[in-house]
GROMACS .gro file of N, CA and C in nm:
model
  321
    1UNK      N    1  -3.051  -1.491  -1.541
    1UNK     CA    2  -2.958  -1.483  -1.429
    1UNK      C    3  -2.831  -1.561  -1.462
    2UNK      N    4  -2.738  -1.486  -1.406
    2UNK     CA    5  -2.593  -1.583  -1.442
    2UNK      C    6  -2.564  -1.700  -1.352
    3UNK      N    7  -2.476  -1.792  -1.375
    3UNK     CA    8  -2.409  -1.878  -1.306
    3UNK      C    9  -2.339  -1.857  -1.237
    4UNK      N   10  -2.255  -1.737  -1.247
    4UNK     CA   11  -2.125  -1.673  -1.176
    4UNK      C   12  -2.094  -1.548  -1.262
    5UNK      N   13  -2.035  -1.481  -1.154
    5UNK     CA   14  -1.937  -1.338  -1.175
    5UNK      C   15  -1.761  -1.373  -1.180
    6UNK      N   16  -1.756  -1.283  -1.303
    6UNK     CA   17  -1.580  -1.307  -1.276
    6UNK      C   18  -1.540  -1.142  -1.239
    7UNK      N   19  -1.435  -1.155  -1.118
    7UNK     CA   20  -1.378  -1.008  -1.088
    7UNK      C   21  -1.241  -1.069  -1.117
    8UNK      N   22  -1.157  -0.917  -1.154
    8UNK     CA   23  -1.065  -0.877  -1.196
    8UNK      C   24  -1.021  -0.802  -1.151
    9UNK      N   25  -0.902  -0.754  -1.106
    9UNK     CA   26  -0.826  -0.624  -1.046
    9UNK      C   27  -0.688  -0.648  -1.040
   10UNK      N   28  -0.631  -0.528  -1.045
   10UNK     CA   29  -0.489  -0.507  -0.998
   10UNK      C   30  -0.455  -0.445  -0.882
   11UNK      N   31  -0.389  -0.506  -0.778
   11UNK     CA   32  -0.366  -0.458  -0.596
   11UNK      C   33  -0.177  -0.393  -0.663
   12UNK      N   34  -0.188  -0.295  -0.625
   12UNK     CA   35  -0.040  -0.261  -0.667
   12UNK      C   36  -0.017  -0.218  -0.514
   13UNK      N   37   0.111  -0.330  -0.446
   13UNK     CA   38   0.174  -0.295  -0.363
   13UNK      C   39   0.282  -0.218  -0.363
   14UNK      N   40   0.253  -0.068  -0.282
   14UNK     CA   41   0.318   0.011  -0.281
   14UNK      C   42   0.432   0.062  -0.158
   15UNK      N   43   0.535   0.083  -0.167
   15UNK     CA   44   0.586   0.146  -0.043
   15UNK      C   45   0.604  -0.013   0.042
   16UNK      N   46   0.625   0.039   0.174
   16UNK     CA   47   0.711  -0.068   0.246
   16UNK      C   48   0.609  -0.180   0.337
   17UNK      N   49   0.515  -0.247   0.282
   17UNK     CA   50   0.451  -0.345   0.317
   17UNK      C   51   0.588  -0.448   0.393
   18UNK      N   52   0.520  -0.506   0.524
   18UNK     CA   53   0.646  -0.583   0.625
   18UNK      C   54   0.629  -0.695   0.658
   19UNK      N   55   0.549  -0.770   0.578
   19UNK     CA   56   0.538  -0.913   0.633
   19UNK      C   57   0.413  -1.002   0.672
   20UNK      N   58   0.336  -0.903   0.773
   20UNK     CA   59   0.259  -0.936   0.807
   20UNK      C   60   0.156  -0.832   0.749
   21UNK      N   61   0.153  -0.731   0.683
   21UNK     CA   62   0.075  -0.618   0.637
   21UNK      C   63   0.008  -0.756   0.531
   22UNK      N   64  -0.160  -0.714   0.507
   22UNK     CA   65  -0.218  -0.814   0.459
   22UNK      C   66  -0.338  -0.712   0.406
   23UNK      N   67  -0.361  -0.776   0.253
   23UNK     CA   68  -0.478  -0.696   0.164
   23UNK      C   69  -0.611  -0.813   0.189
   24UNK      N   70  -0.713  -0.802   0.179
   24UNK     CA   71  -0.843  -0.866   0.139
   24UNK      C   72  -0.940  -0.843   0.127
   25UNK      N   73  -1.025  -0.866   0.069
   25UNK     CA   74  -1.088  -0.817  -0.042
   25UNK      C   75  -1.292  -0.907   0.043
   26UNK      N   76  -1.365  -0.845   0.069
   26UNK     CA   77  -1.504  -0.935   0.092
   26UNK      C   78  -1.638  -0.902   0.015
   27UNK      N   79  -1.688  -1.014  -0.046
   27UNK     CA   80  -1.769  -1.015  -0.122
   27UNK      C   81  -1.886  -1.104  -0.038
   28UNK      N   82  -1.993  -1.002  -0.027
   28UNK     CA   83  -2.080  -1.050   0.030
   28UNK      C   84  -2.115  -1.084   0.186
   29UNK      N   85  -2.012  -1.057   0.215
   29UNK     CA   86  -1.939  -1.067   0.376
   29UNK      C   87  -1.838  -1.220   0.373
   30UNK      N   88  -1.848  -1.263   0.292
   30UNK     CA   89  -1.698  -1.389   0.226
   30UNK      C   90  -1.563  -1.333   0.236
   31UNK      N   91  -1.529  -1.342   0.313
   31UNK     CA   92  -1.396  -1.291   0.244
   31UNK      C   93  -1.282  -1.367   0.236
   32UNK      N   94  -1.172  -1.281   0.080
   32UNK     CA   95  -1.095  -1.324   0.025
   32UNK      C   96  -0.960  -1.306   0.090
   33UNK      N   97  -0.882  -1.382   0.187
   33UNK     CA   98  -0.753  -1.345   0.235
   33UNK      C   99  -0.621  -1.351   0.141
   34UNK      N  100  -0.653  -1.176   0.052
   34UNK     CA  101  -0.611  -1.215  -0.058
   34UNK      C  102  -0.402  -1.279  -0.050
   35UNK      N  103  -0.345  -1.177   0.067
   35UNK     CA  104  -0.213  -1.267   0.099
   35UNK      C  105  -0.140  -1.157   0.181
   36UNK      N  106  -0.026  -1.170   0.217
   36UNK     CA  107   0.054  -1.112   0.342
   36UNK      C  108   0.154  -1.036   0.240
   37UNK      N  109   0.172  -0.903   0.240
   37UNK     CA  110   0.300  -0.834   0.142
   37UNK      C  111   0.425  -0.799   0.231
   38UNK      N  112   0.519  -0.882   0.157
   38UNK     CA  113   0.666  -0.753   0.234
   38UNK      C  114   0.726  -0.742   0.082
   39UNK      N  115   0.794  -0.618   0.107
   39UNK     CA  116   0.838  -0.489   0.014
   39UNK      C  117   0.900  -0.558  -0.020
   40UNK      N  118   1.040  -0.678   0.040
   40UNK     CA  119   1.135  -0.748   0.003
   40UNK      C  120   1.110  -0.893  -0.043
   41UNK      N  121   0.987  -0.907  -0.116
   41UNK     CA  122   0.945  -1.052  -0.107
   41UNK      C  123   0.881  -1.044  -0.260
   42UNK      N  124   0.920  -1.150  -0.346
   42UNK     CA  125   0.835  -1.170  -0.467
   42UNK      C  126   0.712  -1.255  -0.359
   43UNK      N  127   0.595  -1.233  -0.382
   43UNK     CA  128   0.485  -1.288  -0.360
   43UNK      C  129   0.430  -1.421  -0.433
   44UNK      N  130   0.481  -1.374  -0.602
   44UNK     CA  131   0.435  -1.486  -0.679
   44UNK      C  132   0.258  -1.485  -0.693
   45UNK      N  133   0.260  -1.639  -0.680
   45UNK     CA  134   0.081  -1.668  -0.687
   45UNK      C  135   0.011  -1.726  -0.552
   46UNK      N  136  -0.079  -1.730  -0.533
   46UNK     CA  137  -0.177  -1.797  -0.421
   46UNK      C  138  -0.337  -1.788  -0.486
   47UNK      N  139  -0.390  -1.915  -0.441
   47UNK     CA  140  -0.522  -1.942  -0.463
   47UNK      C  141  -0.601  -2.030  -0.335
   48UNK      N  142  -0.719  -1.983  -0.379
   48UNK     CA  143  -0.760  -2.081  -0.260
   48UNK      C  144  -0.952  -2.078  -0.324
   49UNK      N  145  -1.016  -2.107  -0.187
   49UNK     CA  146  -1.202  -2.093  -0.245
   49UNK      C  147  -1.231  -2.104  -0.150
   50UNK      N  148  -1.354  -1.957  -0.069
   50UNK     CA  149  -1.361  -1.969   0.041
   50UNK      C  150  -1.481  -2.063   0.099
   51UNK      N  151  -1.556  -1.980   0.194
   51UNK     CA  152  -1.625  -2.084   0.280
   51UNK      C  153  -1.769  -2.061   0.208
   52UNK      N  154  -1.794  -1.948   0.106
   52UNK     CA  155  -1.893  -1.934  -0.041
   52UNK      C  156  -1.861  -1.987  -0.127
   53UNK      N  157  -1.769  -2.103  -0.099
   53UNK     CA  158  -1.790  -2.157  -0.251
   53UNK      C  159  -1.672  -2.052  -0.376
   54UNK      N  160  -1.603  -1.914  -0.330
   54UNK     CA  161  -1.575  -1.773  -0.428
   54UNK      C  162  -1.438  -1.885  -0.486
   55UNK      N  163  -1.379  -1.865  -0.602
   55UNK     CA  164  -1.244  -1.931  -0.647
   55UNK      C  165  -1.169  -1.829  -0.646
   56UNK      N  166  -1.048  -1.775  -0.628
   56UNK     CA  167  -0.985  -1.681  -0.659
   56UNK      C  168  -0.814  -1.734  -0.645
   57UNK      N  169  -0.761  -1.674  -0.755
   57UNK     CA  170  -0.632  -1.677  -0.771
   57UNK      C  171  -0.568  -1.534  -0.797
   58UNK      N  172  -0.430  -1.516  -0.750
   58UNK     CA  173  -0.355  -1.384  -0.770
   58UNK      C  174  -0.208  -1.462  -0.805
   59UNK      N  175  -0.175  -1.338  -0.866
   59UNK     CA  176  -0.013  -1.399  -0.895
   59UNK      C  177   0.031  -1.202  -0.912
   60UNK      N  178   0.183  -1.217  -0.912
   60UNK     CA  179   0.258  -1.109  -0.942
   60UNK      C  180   0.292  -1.112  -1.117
   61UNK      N  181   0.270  -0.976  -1.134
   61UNK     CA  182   0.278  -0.959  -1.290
   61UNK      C  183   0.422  -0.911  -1.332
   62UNK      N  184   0.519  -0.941  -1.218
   62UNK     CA  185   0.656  -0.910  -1.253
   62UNK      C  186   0.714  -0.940  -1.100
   63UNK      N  187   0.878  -0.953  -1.125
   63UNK     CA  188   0.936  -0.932  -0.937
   63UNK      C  189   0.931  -0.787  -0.919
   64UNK      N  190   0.915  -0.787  -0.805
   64UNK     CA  191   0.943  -0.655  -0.709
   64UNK      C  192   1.072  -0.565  -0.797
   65UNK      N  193   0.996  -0.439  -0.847
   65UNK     CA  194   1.089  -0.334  -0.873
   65UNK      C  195   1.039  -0.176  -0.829
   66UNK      N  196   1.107  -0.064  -0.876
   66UNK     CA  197   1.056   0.061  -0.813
   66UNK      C  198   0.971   0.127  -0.921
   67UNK      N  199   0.865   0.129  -0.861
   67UNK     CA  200   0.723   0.194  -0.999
   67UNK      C  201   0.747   0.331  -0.984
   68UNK      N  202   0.814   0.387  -0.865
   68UNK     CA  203   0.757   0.543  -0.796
   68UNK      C  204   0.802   0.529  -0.629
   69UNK      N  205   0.731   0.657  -0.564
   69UNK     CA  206   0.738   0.720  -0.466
   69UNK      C  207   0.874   0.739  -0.394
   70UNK      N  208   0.878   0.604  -0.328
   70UNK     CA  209   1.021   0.585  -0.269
   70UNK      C  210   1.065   0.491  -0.313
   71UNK      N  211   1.229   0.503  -0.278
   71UNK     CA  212   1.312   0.398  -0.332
   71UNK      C  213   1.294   0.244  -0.300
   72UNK      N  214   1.164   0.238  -0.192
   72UNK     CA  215   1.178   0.129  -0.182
   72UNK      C  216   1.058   0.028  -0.318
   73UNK      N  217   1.102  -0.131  -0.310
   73UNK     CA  218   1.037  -0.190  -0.463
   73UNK      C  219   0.865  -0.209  -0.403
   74UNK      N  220   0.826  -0.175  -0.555
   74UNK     CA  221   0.665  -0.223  -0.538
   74UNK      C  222   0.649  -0.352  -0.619
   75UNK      N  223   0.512  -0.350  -0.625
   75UNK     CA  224   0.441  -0.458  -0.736
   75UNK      C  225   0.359  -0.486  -0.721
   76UNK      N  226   0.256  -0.548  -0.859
   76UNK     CA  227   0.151  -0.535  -0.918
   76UNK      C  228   0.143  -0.673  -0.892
   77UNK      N  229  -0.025  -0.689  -0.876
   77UNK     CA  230  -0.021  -0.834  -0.807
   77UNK      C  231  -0.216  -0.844  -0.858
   78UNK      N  232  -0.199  -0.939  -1.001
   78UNK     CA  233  -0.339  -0.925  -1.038
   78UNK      C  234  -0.454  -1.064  -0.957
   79UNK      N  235  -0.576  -1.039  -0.940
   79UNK     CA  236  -0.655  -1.116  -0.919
   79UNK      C  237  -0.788  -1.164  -0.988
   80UNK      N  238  -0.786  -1.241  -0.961
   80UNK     CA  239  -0.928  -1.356  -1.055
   80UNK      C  240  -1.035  -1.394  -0.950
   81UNK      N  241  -1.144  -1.378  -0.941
   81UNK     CA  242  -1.240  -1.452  -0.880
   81UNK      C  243  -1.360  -1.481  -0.951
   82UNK      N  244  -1.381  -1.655  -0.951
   82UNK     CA  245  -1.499  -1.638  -0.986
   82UNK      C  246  -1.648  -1.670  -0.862
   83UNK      N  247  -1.723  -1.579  -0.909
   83UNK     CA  248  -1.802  -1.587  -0.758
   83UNK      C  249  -1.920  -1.652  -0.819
   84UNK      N  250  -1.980  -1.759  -0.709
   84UNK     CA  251  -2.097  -1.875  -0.774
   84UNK      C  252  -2.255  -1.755  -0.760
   85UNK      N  253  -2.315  -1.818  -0.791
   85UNK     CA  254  -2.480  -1.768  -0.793
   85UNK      C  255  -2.488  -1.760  -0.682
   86UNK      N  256  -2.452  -1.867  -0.612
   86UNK     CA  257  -2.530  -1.880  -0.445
   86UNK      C  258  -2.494  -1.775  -0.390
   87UNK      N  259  -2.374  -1.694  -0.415
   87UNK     CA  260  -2.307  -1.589  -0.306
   87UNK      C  261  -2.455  -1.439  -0.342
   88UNK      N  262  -2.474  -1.446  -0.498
   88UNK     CA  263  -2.542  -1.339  -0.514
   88UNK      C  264  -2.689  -1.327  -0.494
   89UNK      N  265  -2.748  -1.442  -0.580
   89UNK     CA  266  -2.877  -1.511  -0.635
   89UNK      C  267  -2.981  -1.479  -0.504
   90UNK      N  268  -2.934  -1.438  -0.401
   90UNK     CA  269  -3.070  -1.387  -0.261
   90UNK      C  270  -3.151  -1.258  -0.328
   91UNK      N  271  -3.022  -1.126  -0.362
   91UNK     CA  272  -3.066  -1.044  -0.373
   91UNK      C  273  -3.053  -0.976  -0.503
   92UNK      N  274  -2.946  -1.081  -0.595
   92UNK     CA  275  -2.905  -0.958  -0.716
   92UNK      C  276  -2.768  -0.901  -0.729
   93UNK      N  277  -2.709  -0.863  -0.548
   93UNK     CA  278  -2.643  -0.752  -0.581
   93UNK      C  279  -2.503  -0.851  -0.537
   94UNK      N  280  -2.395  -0.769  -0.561
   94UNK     CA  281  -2.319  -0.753  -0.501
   94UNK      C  282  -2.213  -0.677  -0.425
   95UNK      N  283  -2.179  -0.658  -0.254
   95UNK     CA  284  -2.160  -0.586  -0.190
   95UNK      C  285  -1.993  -0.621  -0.212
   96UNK      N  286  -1.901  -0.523  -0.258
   96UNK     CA  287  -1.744  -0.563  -0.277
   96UNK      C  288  -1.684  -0.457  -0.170
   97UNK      N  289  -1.579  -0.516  -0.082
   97UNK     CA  290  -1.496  -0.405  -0.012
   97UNK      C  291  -1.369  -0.424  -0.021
   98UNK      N  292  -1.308  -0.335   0.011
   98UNK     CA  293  -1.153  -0.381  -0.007
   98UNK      C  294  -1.046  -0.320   0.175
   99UNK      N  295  -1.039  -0.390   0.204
   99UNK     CA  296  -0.990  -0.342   0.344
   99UNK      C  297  -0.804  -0.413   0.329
  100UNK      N  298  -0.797  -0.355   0.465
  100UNK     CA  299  -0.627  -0.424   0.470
  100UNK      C  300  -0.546  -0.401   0.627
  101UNK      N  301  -0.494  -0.452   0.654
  101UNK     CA  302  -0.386  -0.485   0.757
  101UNK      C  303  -0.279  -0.403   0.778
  102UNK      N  304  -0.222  -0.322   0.793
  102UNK     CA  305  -0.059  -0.277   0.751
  102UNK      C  306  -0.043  -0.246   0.937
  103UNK      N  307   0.040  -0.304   0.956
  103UNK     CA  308   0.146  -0.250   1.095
  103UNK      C  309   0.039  -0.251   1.198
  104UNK      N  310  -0.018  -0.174   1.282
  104UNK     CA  311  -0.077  -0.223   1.398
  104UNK      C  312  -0.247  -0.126   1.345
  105UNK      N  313  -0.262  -0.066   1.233
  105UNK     CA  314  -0.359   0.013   1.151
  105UNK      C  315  -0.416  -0.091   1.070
  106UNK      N  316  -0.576  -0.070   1.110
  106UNK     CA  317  -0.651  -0.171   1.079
  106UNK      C  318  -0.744  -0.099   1.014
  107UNK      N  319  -0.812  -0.093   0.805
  107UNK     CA  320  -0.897  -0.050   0.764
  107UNK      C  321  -0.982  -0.136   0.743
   0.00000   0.00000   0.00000
């Protein structure tokens, strides 16, 4: 059995995220508030470790430019977590979702 899981991903913010539009990510029912996007905002990095014990850091892999769709800027915004035994070690598994915030639409 391991000590920990490391996840990896890329959240590419697309299109006109406003401020309060918000990605996060739950592992295990933990979840990661991964950060708040506006279209007009370098994001940069944020880290934190939640109330499992999970570590996770994100940063932007460039400033805000136009990848596509519309003229307005996107960006790629990678993440790190490492998740302890305790979060998994009950059953084995792990349950990953990815939900998000945007405007008054809640997934």
């Amino acid at each position: 059995s391991a000590d920990s899981l490391t996840l990896e991903f890329d959240f590419y913010e697309i299109d006109k995220w406003e401020g309060e539009d918000c990605f996060y990510a739950i592992v295990n029912g933990d979840i990661l508030a991964l950060n708040f996007f506006a279209y007009d905002k370098d994001e940069t990095s944020k880290s934190n470790t939640t109330a499992k014990g999970i570590e996770w850091a994100s940063y932007s892999l460039a400033p805000p430019h136009d990848i596509g769709y519309n003229p307005t800027v996107d960006q790629i915004h990678h993440l790190t977590a490492s998740i302890p035994s305790s979060v998994f070690s009950e059953t084995g598994e792990i349950k990953l979702q990815f939900n998000f915030a945007v405007d008054d639409y809640k997934n």
